[in-house]
Amino acid sequence: MAILRMRVVLCTLLGGGIGFVEGSMESLKITSFDDLLRLKCLEPPSKSHRVGFGSDTHRFKEGEFIPLGGVNIPFDKSFVAHSDGDVLIHSLIDALLGAAGAGDIGEWFPDSDSRYKGVDSVSLLKRVKEFIIAVGFEIENIDVTLITEQPKISPFKESIAENICDILEIPRYRLNIKAKTAEKMGAIGRMEGMATQCVATLRYFDWSKEACG
């Protein structure tokens, strides 16, 4: 109120006049969750879930480690890739984008773009996470399957899971990681590379629930 009086005095000193118009609650400025609740025309978000599927495959080359979920796994090979080749993160990105109906990793980060040469895939996942949140979703569940003969994934599953949960800012119980072999069949069975599959489930962020505490 003091600020309003100051503005009225200043306007008068400058030779101006003060006019008033009839206001309306429909033009209420939205500054808090309580303000959203007053907008009766704004319906709560849908309770439906969106599911996306992603997969990725990369060939091996000589190296010292492979990146999986942002964790460097000691190995005598690395990935042949335009980026760092993190197959787990790449399949996860595709699953998240698929659930959001927002294209795929190749559209977002094309290998024809020099900016992504050797890029850390964690930075790409962070950008996709920010997009997912910005358009009104939250991550409900992620299920990942790694398919490889070597290296053995079990000793690293928990550190990979914790790292991904930190990146996506989700509780640990919302992420599951499985690993299996190809039973010596095909290119994966011959240890020529690794494949991953991922399913992600999104739901709309329920602002009405948050507003009511």
Short mmCIF file of C-alpha atoms in Angstrom, two decimals:
data_model
loop_
_atom_site.label_atom_id
_atom_site.label_comp_id
_atom_site.label_asym_id
_atom_site.label_seq_id
_atom_site.Cartn_x
_atom_site.Cartn_y
_atom_site.Cartn_z
CA MET A 1 0.00 0.00 0.00
CA ALA A 2 2.88 2.40 0.80
CA ILE A 3 4.32 1.79 -2.66
CA LEU A 4 0.94 2.56 -4.24
CA ARG A 5 0.69 5.87 -2.35
CA MET A 6 4.22 6.79 -3.44
CA ARG A 7 3.31 6.16 -7.07
CA VAL A 8 0.14 8.29 -6.77
CA VAL A 9 2.10 11.19 -5.26
CA LEU A 10 4.82 10.95 -7.90
CA CYS A 11 2.23 10.86 -10.70
CA THR A 12 0.51 13.97 -9.28
CA LEU A 13 3.78 15.88 -8.94
CA LEU A 14 4.53 15.16 -12.57
CA GLY A 15 1.21 16.64 -13.60
CA GLY A 16 -0.52 13.37 -14.32
CA GLY A 17 -3.92 12.12 -13.31
CA ILE A 18 -5.15 8.96 -11.66
CA GLY A 19 -7.83 6.82 -13.29
CA PHE A 20 -9.58 3.69 -12.07
CA VAL A 21 -11.18 0.80 -13.91
CA GLU A 22 -13.33 -2.00 -12.59
CA GLY A 23 -11.25 -5.07 -11.87
CA SER A 24 -12.01 -8.76 -12.22
CA MET A 25 -10.82 -11.86 -10.38
CA GLU A 26 -10.44 -13.52 -13.80
CA SER A 27 -7.40 -11.34 -14.39
CA LEU A 28 -5.76 -12.50 -11.15
CA LYS A 29 -1.99 -12.65 -11.30
CA ILE A 30 -0.75 -16.20 -10.71
CA THR A 31 2.03 -16.20 -8.16
CA SER A 32 1.32 -19.27 -6.01
CA PHE A 33 -0.45 -22.66 -6.02
CA ASP A 34 -3.37 -21.05 -4.17
CA ASP A 35 -3.91 -18.73 -7.14
CA LEU A 36 -4.15 -21.75 -9.44
CA LEU A 37 -6.90 -23.21 -7.30
CA ARG A 38 -8.98 -20.05 -7.82
CA LEU A 39 -8.95 -20.64 -11.58
CA LYS A 40 -11.90 -23.00 -11.74
CA CYS A 41 -11.64 -23.18 -15.53
CA LEU A 42 -8.20 -24.80 -15.22
CA GLU A 43 -8.71 -28.54 -14.87
CA PRO A 44 -6.32 -30.74 -12.90
CA PRO A 45 -3.83 -32.68 -15.05
CA SER A 46 -4.70 -36.03 -16.58
CA LYS A 47 -4.03 -39.07 -14.42
CA SER A 48 -3.00 -41.13 -17.44
CA HIS A 49 0.54 -42.46 -17.84
CA ARG A 50 2.76 -42.27 -20.93
CA VAL A 51 5.12 -45.13 -21.82
CA GLY A 52 8.16 -44.94 -24.08
CA PHE A 53 10.61 -47.56 -25.37
CA GLY A 54 14.25 -47.03 -26.28
CA SER A 55 17.08 -49.22 -27.52
CA ASP A 56 20.68 -48.75 -28.56
CA THR A 57 23.62 -50.82 -29.80
CA HIS A 58 27.31 -49.99 -30.12
CA ARG A 59 30.28 -51.96 -31.42
CA PHE A 60 33.40 -52.47 -29.32
CA LYS A 61 36.90 -51.27 -30.10
CA GLU A 62 40.14 -51.51 -28.13
CA GLY A 63 40.07 -49.39 -25.00
CA GLU A 64 40.29 -49.24 -21.22
CA PHE A 65 36.68 -48.74 -20.09
CA ILE A 66 33.11 -48.39 -21.27
CA PRO A 67 30.67 -45.75 -19.98
CA LEU A 68 27.35 -47.10 -18.71
CA GLY A 69 24.87 -44.78 -17.05
CA GLY A 70 27.63 -42.22 -16.59
CA VAL A 71 29.88 -44.70 -14.77
CA ASN A 72 33.16 -45.83 -16.34
CA ILE A 73 33.32 -49.64 -16.19
CA PRO A 74 36.87 -51.09 -16.40
CA PHE A 75 37.18 -53.19 -19.56
CA ASP A 76 39.71 -53.86 -22.30
CA LYS A 77 37.38 -52.25 -24.84
CA SER A 78 35.46 -49.03 -25.44
CA PHE A 79 32.61 -48.06 -27.77
CA VAL A 80 32.72 -47.02 -31.41
CA ALA A 81 30.50 -43.93 -31.35
CA HIS A 82 30.17 -40.26 -32.31
CA SER A 83 29.58 -39.37 -28.66
CA ASP A 84 31.01 -41.30 -25.72
CA GLY A 85 28.77 -44.24 -26.74
CA ASP A 86 26.95 -44.70 -23.42
CA VAL A 87 24.38 -47.19 -24.70
CA LEU A 88 22.42 -47.20 -21.45
CA ILE A 89 21.89 -43.44 -21.41
CA HIS A 90 21.12 -43.39 -25.14
CA SER A 91 18.34 -45.95 -24.79
CA LEU A 92 17.05 -44.11 -21.71
CA ILE A 93 16.91 -40.82 -23.59
CA ASP A 94 14.95 -42.45 -26.40
CA ALA A 95 12.53 -43.99 -23.90
CA LEU A 96 11.93 -40.65 -22.16
CA LEU A 97 11.47 -38.78 -25.43
CA GLY A 98 9.17 -41.52 -26.70
CA ALA A 99 6.96 -41.31 -23.63
CA ALA A 100 6.76 -37.54 -24.03
CA GLY A 101 6.04 -37.82 -27.77
CA ALA A 102 9.09 -35.68 -28.48
CA GLY A 103 11.04 -37.52 -31.17
CA ASP A 104 14.28 -39.40 -30.63
CA ILE A 105 17.91 -38.91 -29.69
CA GLY A 106 18.99 -38.62 -33.32
CA GLU A 107 16.70 -35.63 -33.83
CA TRP A 108 17.83 -33.92 -30.65
CA PHE A 109 21.56 -34.66 -30.88
CA PRO A 110 22.41 -35.66 -34.49
CA ASP A 111 25.77 -37.31 -35.15
CA SER A 112 26.17 -34.91 -38.08
CA ASP A 113 26.59 -32.07 -35.56
CA SER A 114 30.21 -31.54 -34.50
CA ARG A 115 29.04 -30.17 -31.14
CA TYR A 116 28.26 -33.72 -30.05
CA LYS A 117 31.55 -35.26 -31.10
CA GLY A 118 32.78 -37.17 -28.05
CA VAL A 119 30.16 -35.50 -25.84
CA ASP A 120 29.48 -36.84 -22.35
CA SER A 121 26.08 -38.50 -22.62
CA VAL A 122 25.24 -37.45 -19.06
CA SER A 123 24.97 -33.85 -20.28
CA LEU A 124 22.48 -34.96 -22.95
CA LEU A 125 20.37 -36.81 -20.38
CA LYS A 126 20.30 -33.72 -18.17
CA ARG A 127 18.96 -31.64 -21.07
CA VAL A 128 16.24 -34.19 -21.78
CA LYS A 129 15.31 -34.36 -18.09
CA GLU A 130 14.94 -30.57 -17.99
CA PHE A 131 12.67 -30.75 -21.04
CA ILE A 132 10.54 -33.52 -19.52
CA ILE A 133 9.95 -31.44 -16.40
CA ALA A 134 9.40 -28.22 -18.33
CA VAL A 135 6.53 -29.69 -20.38
CA GLY A 136 4.74 -30.94 -17.26
CA PHE A 137 5.85 -34.54 -16.73
CA GLU A 138 7.52 -36.38 -13.90
CA ILE A 139 9.27 -39.73 -14.16
CA GLU A 140 7.26 -42.57 -12.68
CA ASN A 141 9.40 -45.60 -13.52
CA ILE A 142 12.38 -46.75 -15.59
CA ASP A 143 13.29 -50.34 -16.47
CA VAL A 144 16.61 -51.03 -18.22
CA THR A 145 18.00 -54.25 -19.73
CA LEU A 146 21.68 -54.51 -20.65
CA ILE A 147 22.61 -57.27 -23.11
CA THR A 148 26.28 -58.25 -23.20
CA GLU A 149 28.58 -61.24 -22.74
CA GLN A 150 31.28 -59.12 -21.11
CA PRO A 151 31.94 -57.24 -18.90
CA LYS A 152 29.94 -58.58 -15.99
CA ILE A 153 27.50 -55.86 -14.98
CA SER A 154 26.36 -57.11 -11.57
CA PRO A 155 29.23 -55.55 -9.55
CA PHE A 156 28.41 -52.12 -11.01
CA LYS A 157 24.61 -52.17 -11.13
CA GLU A 158 24.07 -50.25 -7.90
CA SER A 159 26.58 -47.49 -8.64
CA ILE A 160 25.07 -47.09 -12.13
CA ALA A 161 21.55 -46.93 -10.69
CA GLU A 162 22.50 -44.40 -8.04
CA ASN A 163 24.19 -42.19 -10.60
CA ILE A 164 21.18 -42.20 -12.94
CA CYS A 165 18.81 -41.48 -10.05
CA ASP A 166 20.98 -38.51 -9.04
CA ILE A 167 20.94 -37.16 -12.60
CA LEU A 168 17.18 -37.55 -12.99
CA GLU A 169 16.44 -36.57 -9.37
CA ILE A 170 14.22 -39.58 -8.77
CA PRO A 171 14.10 -41.99 -5.81
CA ARG A 172 16.02 -45.24 -6.20
CA TYR A 173 12.89 -47.43 -6.24
CA ARG A 174 11.78 -45.88 -9.53
CA LEU A 175 14.70 -47.38 -11.46
CA ASN A 176 15.43 -51.03 -12.21
CA ILE A 177 18.47 -52.36 -14.06
CA LYS A 178 18.79 -55.90 -15.41
CA ALA A 179 21.66 -57.57 -17.25
CA LYS A 180 21.69 -60.66 -19.43
CA THR A 181 23.81 -62.35 -22.08
CA ALA A 182 22.91 -63.24 -25.67
CA GLU A 183 23.71 -66.91 -24.96
CA LYS A 184 26.70 -66.70 -27.36
CA MET A 185 24.38 -65.96 -30.30
CA GLY A 186 24.83 -63.22 -32.90
CA ALA A 187 27.11 -60.18 -32.78
CA ILE A 188 26.51 -59.63 -29.05
CA GLY A 189 27.28 -63.31 -28.38
CA ARG A 190 30.54 -62.96 -30.31
CA MET A 191 31.41 -59.99 -28.06
CA GLU A 192 31.39 -57.55 -30.95
CA GLY A 193 29.36 -55.04 -28.98
CA MET A 194 26.64 -54.32 -26.43
CA ALA A 195 22.91 -53.59 -26.65
CA THR A 196 20.44 -51.99 -24.26
CA GLN A 197 16.68 -51.73 -24.03
CA CYS A 198 14.74 -49.33 -21.84
CA VAL A 199 11.12 -48.64 -20.93
CA ALA A 200 10.21 -45.33 -19.25
CA THR A 201 6.88 -44.32 -17.78
CA LEU A 202 5.91 -40.67 -17.32
CA ARG A 203 2.94 -39.10 -15.59
CA TYR A 204 1.68 -35.54 -15.57
CA PHE A 205 2.81 -33.49 -12.62
CA ASP A 206 -0.25 -33.02 -10.38
CA TRP A 207 -0.02 -29.36 -9.39
CA SER A 208 -3.46 -29.51 -7.76
CA LYS A 209 -2.22 -32.16 -5.30
CA GLU A 210 0.84 -30.05 -4.52
CA ALA A 211 -1.31 -26.96 -4.00
CA CYS A 212 -3.44 -28.75 -1.42
CA GLY A 213 -0.37 -29.94 0.43
#
